[in-house]
Short mmCIF file of C-alpha atoms and ligand atoms in Angstrom, two decimals:
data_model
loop_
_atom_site.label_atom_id
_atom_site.label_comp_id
_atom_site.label_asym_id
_atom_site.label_seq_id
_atom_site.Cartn_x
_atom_site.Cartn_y
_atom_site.Cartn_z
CA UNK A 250 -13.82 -7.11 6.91
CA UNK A 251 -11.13 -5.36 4.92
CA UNK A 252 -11.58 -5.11 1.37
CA UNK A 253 -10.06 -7.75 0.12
CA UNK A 254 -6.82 -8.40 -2.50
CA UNK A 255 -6.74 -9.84 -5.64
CA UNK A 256 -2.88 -10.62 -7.70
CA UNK A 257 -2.49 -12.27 -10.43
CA UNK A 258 0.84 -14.09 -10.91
CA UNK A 259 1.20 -14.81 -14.59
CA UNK A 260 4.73 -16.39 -14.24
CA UNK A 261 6.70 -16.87 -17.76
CA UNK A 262 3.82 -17.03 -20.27
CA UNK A 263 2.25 -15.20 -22.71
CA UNK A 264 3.90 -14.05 -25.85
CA UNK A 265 3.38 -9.96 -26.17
CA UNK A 266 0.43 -9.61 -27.95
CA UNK A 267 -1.48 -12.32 -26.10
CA UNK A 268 -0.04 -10.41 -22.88
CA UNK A 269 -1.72 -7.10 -24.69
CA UNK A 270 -5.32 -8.68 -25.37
CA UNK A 271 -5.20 -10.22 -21.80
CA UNK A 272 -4.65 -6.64 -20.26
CA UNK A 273 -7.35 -4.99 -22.32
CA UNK A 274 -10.20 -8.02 -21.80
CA UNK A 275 -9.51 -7.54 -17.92
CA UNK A 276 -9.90 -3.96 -17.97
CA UNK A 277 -13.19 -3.97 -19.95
CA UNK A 278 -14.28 -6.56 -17.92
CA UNK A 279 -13.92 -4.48 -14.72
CA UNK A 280 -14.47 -1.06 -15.93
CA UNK A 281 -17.18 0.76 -14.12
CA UNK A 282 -17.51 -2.44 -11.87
CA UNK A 283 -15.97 0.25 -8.89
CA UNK A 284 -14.29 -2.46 -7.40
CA UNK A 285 -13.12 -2.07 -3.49
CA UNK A 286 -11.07 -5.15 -4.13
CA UNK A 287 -7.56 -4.32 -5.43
CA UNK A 288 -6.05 -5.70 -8.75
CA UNK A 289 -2.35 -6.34 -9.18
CA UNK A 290 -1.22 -8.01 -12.39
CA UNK A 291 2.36 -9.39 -12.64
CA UNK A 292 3.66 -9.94 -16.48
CA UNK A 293 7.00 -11.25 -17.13
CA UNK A 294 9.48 -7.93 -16.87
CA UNK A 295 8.98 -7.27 -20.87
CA UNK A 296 5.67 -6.89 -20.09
CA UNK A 297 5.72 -4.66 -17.07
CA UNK A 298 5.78 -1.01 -18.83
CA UNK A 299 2.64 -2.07 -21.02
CA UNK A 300 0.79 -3.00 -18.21
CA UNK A 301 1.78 0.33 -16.18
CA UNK A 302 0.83 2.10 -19.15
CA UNK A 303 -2.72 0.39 -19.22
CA UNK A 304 -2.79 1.01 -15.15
CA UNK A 305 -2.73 4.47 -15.27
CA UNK A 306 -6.39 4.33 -16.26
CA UNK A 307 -7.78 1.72 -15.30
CA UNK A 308 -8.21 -0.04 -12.08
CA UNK A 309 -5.79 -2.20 -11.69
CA UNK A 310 -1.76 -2.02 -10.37
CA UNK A 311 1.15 -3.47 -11.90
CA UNK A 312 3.58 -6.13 -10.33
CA UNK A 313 6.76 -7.49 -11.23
CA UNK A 314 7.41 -11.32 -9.92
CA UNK A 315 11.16 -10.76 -8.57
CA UNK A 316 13.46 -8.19 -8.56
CA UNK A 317 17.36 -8.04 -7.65
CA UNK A 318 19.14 -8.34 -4.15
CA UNK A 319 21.25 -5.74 -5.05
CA UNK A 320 20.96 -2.13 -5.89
CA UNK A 321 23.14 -1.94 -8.94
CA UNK A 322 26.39 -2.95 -10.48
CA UNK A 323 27.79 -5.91 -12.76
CA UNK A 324 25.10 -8.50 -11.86
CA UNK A 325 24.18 -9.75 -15.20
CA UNK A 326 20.53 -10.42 -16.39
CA UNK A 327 19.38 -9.05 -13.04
CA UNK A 328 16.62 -6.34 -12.74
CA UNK A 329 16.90 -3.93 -9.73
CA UNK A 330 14.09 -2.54 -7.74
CA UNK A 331 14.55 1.18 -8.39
CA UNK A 332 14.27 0.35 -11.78
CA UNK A 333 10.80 -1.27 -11.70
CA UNK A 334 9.71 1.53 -9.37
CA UNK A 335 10.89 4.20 -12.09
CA UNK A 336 8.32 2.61 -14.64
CA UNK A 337 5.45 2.51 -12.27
CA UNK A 338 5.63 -0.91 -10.56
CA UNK A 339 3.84 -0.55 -7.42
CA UNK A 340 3.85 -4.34 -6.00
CA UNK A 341 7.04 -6.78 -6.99
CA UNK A 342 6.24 -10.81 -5.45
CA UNK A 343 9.41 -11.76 -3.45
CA UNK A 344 10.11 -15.22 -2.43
CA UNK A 345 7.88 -17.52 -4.46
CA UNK A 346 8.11 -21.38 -4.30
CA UNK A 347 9.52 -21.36 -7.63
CA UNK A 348 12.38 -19.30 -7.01
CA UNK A 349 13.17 -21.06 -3.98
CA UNK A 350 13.29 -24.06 -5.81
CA UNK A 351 14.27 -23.31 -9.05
CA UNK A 352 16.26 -20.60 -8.48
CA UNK A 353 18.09 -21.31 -5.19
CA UNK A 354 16.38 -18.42 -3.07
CA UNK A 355 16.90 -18.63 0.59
CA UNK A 356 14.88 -16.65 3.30
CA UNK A 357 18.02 -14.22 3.39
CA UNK A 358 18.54 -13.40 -0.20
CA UNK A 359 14.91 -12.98 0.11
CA UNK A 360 14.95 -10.87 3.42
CA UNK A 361 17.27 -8.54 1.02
CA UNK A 362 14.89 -8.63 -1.92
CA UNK A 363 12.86 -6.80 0.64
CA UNK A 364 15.00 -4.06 1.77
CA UNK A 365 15.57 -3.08 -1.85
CA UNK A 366 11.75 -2.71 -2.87
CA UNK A 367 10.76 -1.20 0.50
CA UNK A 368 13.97 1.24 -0.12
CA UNK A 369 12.34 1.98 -4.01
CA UNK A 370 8.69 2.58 -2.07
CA UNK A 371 7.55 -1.00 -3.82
CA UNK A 372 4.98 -3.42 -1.67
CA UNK A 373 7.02 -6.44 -1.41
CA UNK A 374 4.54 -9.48 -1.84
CA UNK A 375 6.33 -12.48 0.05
CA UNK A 376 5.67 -15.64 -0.70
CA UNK A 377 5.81 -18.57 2.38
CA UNK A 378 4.53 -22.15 2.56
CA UNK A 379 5.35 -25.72 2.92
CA UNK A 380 5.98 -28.82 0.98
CA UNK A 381 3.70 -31.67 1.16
CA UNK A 382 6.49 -33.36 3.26
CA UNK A 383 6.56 -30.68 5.51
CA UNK A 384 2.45 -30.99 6.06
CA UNK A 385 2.86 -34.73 6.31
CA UNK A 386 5.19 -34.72 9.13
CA UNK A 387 3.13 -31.83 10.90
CA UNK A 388 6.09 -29.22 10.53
CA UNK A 389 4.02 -26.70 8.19
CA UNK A 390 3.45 -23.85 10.68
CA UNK A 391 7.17 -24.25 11.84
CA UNK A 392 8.34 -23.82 8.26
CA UNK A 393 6.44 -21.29 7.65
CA UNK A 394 7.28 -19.75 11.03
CA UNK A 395 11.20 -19.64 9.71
CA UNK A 396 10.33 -18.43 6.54
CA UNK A 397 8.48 -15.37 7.75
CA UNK A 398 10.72 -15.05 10.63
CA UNK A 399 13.99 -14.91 8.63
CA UNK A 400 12.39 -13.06 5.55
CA UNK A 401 10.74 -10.11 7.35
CA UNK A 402 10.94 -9.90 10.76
CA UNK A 403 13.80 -7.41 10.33
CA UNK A 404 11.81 -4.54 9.51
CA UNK A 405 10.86 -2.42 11.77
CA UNK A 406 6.62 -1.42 12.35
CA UNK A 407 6.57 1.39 9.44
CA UNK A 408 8.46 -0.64 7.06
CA UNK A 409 5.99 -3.91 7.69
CA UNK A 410 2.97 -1.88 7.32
CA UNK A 411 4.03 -2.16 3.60
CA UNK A 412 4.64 -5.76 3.53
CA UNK A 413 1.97 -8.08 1.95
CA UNK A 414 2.32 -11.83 2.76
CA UNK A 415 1.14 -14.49 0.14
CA UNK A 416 0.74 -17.96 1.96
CA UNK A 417 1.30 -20.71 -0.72
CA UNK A 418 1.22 -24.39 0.47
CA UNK A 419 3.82 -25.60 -2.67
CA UNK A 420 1.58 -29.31 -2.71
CA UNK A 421 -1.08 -26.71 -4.16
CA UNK A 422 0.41 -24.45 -6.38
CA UNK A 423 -0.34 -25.59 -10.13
CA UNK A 424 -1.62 -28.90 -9.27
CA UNK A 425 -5.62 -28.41 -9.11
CA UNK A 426 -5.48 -29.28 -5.39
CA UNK A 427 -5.63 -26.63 -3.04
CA UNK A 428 -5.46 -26.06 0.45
CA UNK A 429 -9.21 -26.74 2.07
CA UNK A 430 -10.54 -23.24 3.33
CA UNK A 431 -10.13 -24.31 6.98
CA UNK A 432 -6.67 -25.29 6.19
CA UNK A 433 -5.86 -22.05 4.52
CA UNK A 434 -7.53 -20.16 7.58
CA UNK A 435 -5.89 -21.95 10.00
CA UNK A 436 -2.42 -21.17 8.53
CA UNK A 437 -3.69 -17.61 8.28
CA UNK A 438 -4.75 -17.34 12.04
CA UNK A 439 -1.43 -18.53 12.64
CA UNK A 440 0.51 -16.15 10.43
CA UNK A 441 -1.46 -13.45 12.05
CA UNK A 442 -0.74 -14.11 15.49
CA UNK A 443 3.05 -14.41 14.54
CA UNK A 444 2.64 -10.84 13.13
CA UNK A 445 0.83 -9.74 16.38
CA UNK A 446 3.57 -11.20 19.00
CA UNK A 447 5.96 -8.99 16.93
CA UNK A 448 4.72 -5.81 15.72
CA UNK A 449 1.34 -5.42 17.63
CA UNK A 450 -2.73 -6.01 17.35
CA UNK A 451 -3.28 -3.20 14.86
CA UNK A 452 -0.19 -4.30 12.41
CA UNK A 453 -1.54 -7.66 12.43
CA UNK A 454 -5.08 -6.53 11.54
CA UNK A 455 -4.23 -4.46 8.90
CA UNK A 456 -1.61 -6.79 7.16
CA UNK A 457 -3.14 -8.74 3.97
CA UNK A 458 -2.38 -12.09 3.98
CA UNK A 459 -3.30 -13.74 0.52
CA UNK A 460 -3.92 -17.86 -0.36
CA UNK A 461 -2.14 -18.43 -3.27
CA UNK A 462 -1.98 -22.32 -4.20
CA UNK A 463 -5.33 -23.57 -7.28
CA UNK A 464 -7.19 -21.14 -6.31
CA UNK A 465 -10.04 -20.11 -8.78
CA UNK A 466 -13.36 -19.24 -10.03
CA UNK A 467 -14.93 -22.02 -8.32
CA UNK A 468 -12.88 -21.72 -5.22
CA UNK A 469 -12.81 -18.48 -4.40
CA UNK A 470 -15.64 -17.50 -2.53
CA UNK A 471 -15.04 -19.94 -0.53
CA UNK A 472 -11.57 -19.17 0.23
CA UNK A 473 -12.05 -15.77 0.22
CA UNK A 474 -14.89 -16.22 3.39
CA UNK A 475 -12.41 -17.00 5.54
CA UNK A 476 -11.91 -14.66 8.03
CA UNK A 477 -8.36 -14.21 7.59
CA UNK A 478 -7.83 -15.02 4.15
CA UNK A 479 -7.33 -11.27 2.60
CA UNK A 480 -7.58 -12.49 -0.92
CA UNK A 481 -5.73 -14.67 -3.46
CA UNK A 482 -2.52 -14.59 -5.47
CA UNK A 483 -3.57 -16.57 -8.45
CA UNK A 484 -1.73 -18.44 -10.95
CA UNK A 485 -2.86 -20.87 -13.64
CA UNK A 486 -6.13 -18.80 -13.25
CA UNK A 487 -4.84 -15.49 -13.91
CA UNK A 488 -4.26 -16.49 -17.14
CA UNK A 489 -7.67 -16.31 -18.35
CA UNK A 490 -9.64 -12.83 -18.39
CA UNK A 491 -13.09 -14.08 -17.53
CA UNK A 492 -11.97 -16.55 -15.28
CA UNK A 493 -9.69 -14.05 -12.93
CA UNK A 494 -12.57 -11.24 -13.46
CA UNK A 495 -14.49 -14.51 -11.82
CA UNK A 496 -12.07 -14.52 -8.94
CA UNK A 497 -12.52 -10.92 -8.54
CA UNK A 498 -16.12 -10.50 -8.44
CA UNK A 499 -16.05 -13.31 -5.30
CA UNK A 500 -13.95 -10.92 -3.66
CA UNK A 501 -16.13 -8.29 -4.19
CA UNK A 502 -19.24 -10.43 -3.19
CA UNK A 503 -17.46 -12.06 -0.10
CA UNK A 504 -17.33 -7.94 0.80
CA UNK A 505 -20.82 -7.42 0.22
CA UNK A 506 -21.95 -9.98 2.42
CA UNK A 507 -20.03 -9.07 5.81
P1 PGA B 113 -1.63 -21.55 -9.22
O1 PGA B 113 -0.30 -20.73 -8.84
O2 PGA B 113 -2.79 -20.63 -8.94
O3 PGA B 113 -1.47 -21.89 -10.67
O4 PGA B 113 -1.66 -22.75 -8.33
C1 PGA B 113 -0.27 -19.84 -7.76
C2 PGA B 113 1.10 -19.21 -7.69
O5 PGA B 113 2.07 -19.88 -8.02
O6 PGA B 113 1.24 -18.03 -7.30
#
């Protein structure tokens, strides 16, 4: 088993000095823990330099939670990729059910998210999944299917080795209910094998695929078992030091044990 992936999405909270504590309770909490599991936190943008800043020494990454389709110009309010990636951004979340729904994103402005961060050396994070509709009715692996299909499958093998894919199931995200770890690992096996009709056995191996969707301290381990669950992108969760140092320590055990 691959060491496993840990993100935590923090969406549009925080005010900056809560932001501030919240960086420096996670990075006491896991200094000297010499983690093999990675740590990505995403602040809002404002928050993005300070976290880079605490990054540098401590052992965790900084991610930004969208960036612009385009590379520059008179796009107002939009943030490009190249200039996240000038401050240090390493991973930038692409595609989230929020922006899809909220902000109108379809699997090609999100296919073009991609290009830019791949183009600024950024790990795109892309977020798939279904509605509870979609589940209902039994379409969730074709959904998905599209989503991935339309979003990444442009790229060619050495771009998708950098390509990190968050699978979300929207019914779960901020509602307390997520996805059972045999559902989560079945949509896993199935994102896998999509990746290994396409770009080949060892792409498909070495791709993370992360559950993102309630997922927490109690959860985790659980999820995080699975065989081809990679890790977790975690909201609601994230927010709280202890709690996502939780989540991270049930990475680190699920490790351990295999
Ligand atoms: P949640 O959010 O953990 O609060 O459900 C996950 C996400 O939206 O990335």
């Amino acid at each position: 088993m691959k060491p496993k992936l840990v993100i935590g999405n923090w969406k549009m909270n925080k005010s900056f000095e809560e932001a501030d504590d919240l960086i420096i309770e996670i990075s006491e909490a896991i200094e000297g823990l010499t983690l093999q599991t990675g740590v990505v936190l995403c602040p809002p943008y404002l928050y993005l330099e300070l976290t880079t800043d605490h990054a540098e020494e401590n052992e965790f990454s900084a991610g930004a939670q969208n960036c612009s389709e385009f590379e520059n110009g008179a796009f107002t309010g939009e943030i490009s990729a190249e200039m996240i990636s000038e401050i240090g951004v390493e991973f930038c979340l692409v595609g989230h059910s929020e922006r899809r729904k909220y902000f109108a994103e379809s699997n090609q402005t999100i296919a073009k998210k991609v290009d830019q961060l791949l183009k600024f050396g950024i790990i795109p994070v892309v977020c798939c999944g279904e509605q509870l509709e979609d589940r209902k009715n039994g379409n969730h692996f074709q959904v998905v299917e599209t989503q991935i299909k339309e979003s990444i499958f442009h790229l060619n093998n050495e771009q998708f080795e950098s390509v990190v894919i968050a699978y979300e199931p929207v019914w779960a995200i901020g509602t307390g209910e997520n996805a059972t770890p045999a559902q989560a690992e079945e949509m896993h096996q199935f994102i896998r094998q999509l990746i290994e009709k396409k770009y080949g056995t060892e792409a498909a191996y070495s791709c993370y695929i992360l559950y993102g969707g309630s997922c927490n301290a109690q959860n985790a381990l659980e999820l995080f078992t699975q065989q081809n669950v990679d890790g977790g992108l975690i909201g609601g969760a994230s927010l709280k030091a202890k709690e996502f140092v939780d989540i991270i320590e049930a990475a680190e055990t699920v490790l351990k044990d295999n």
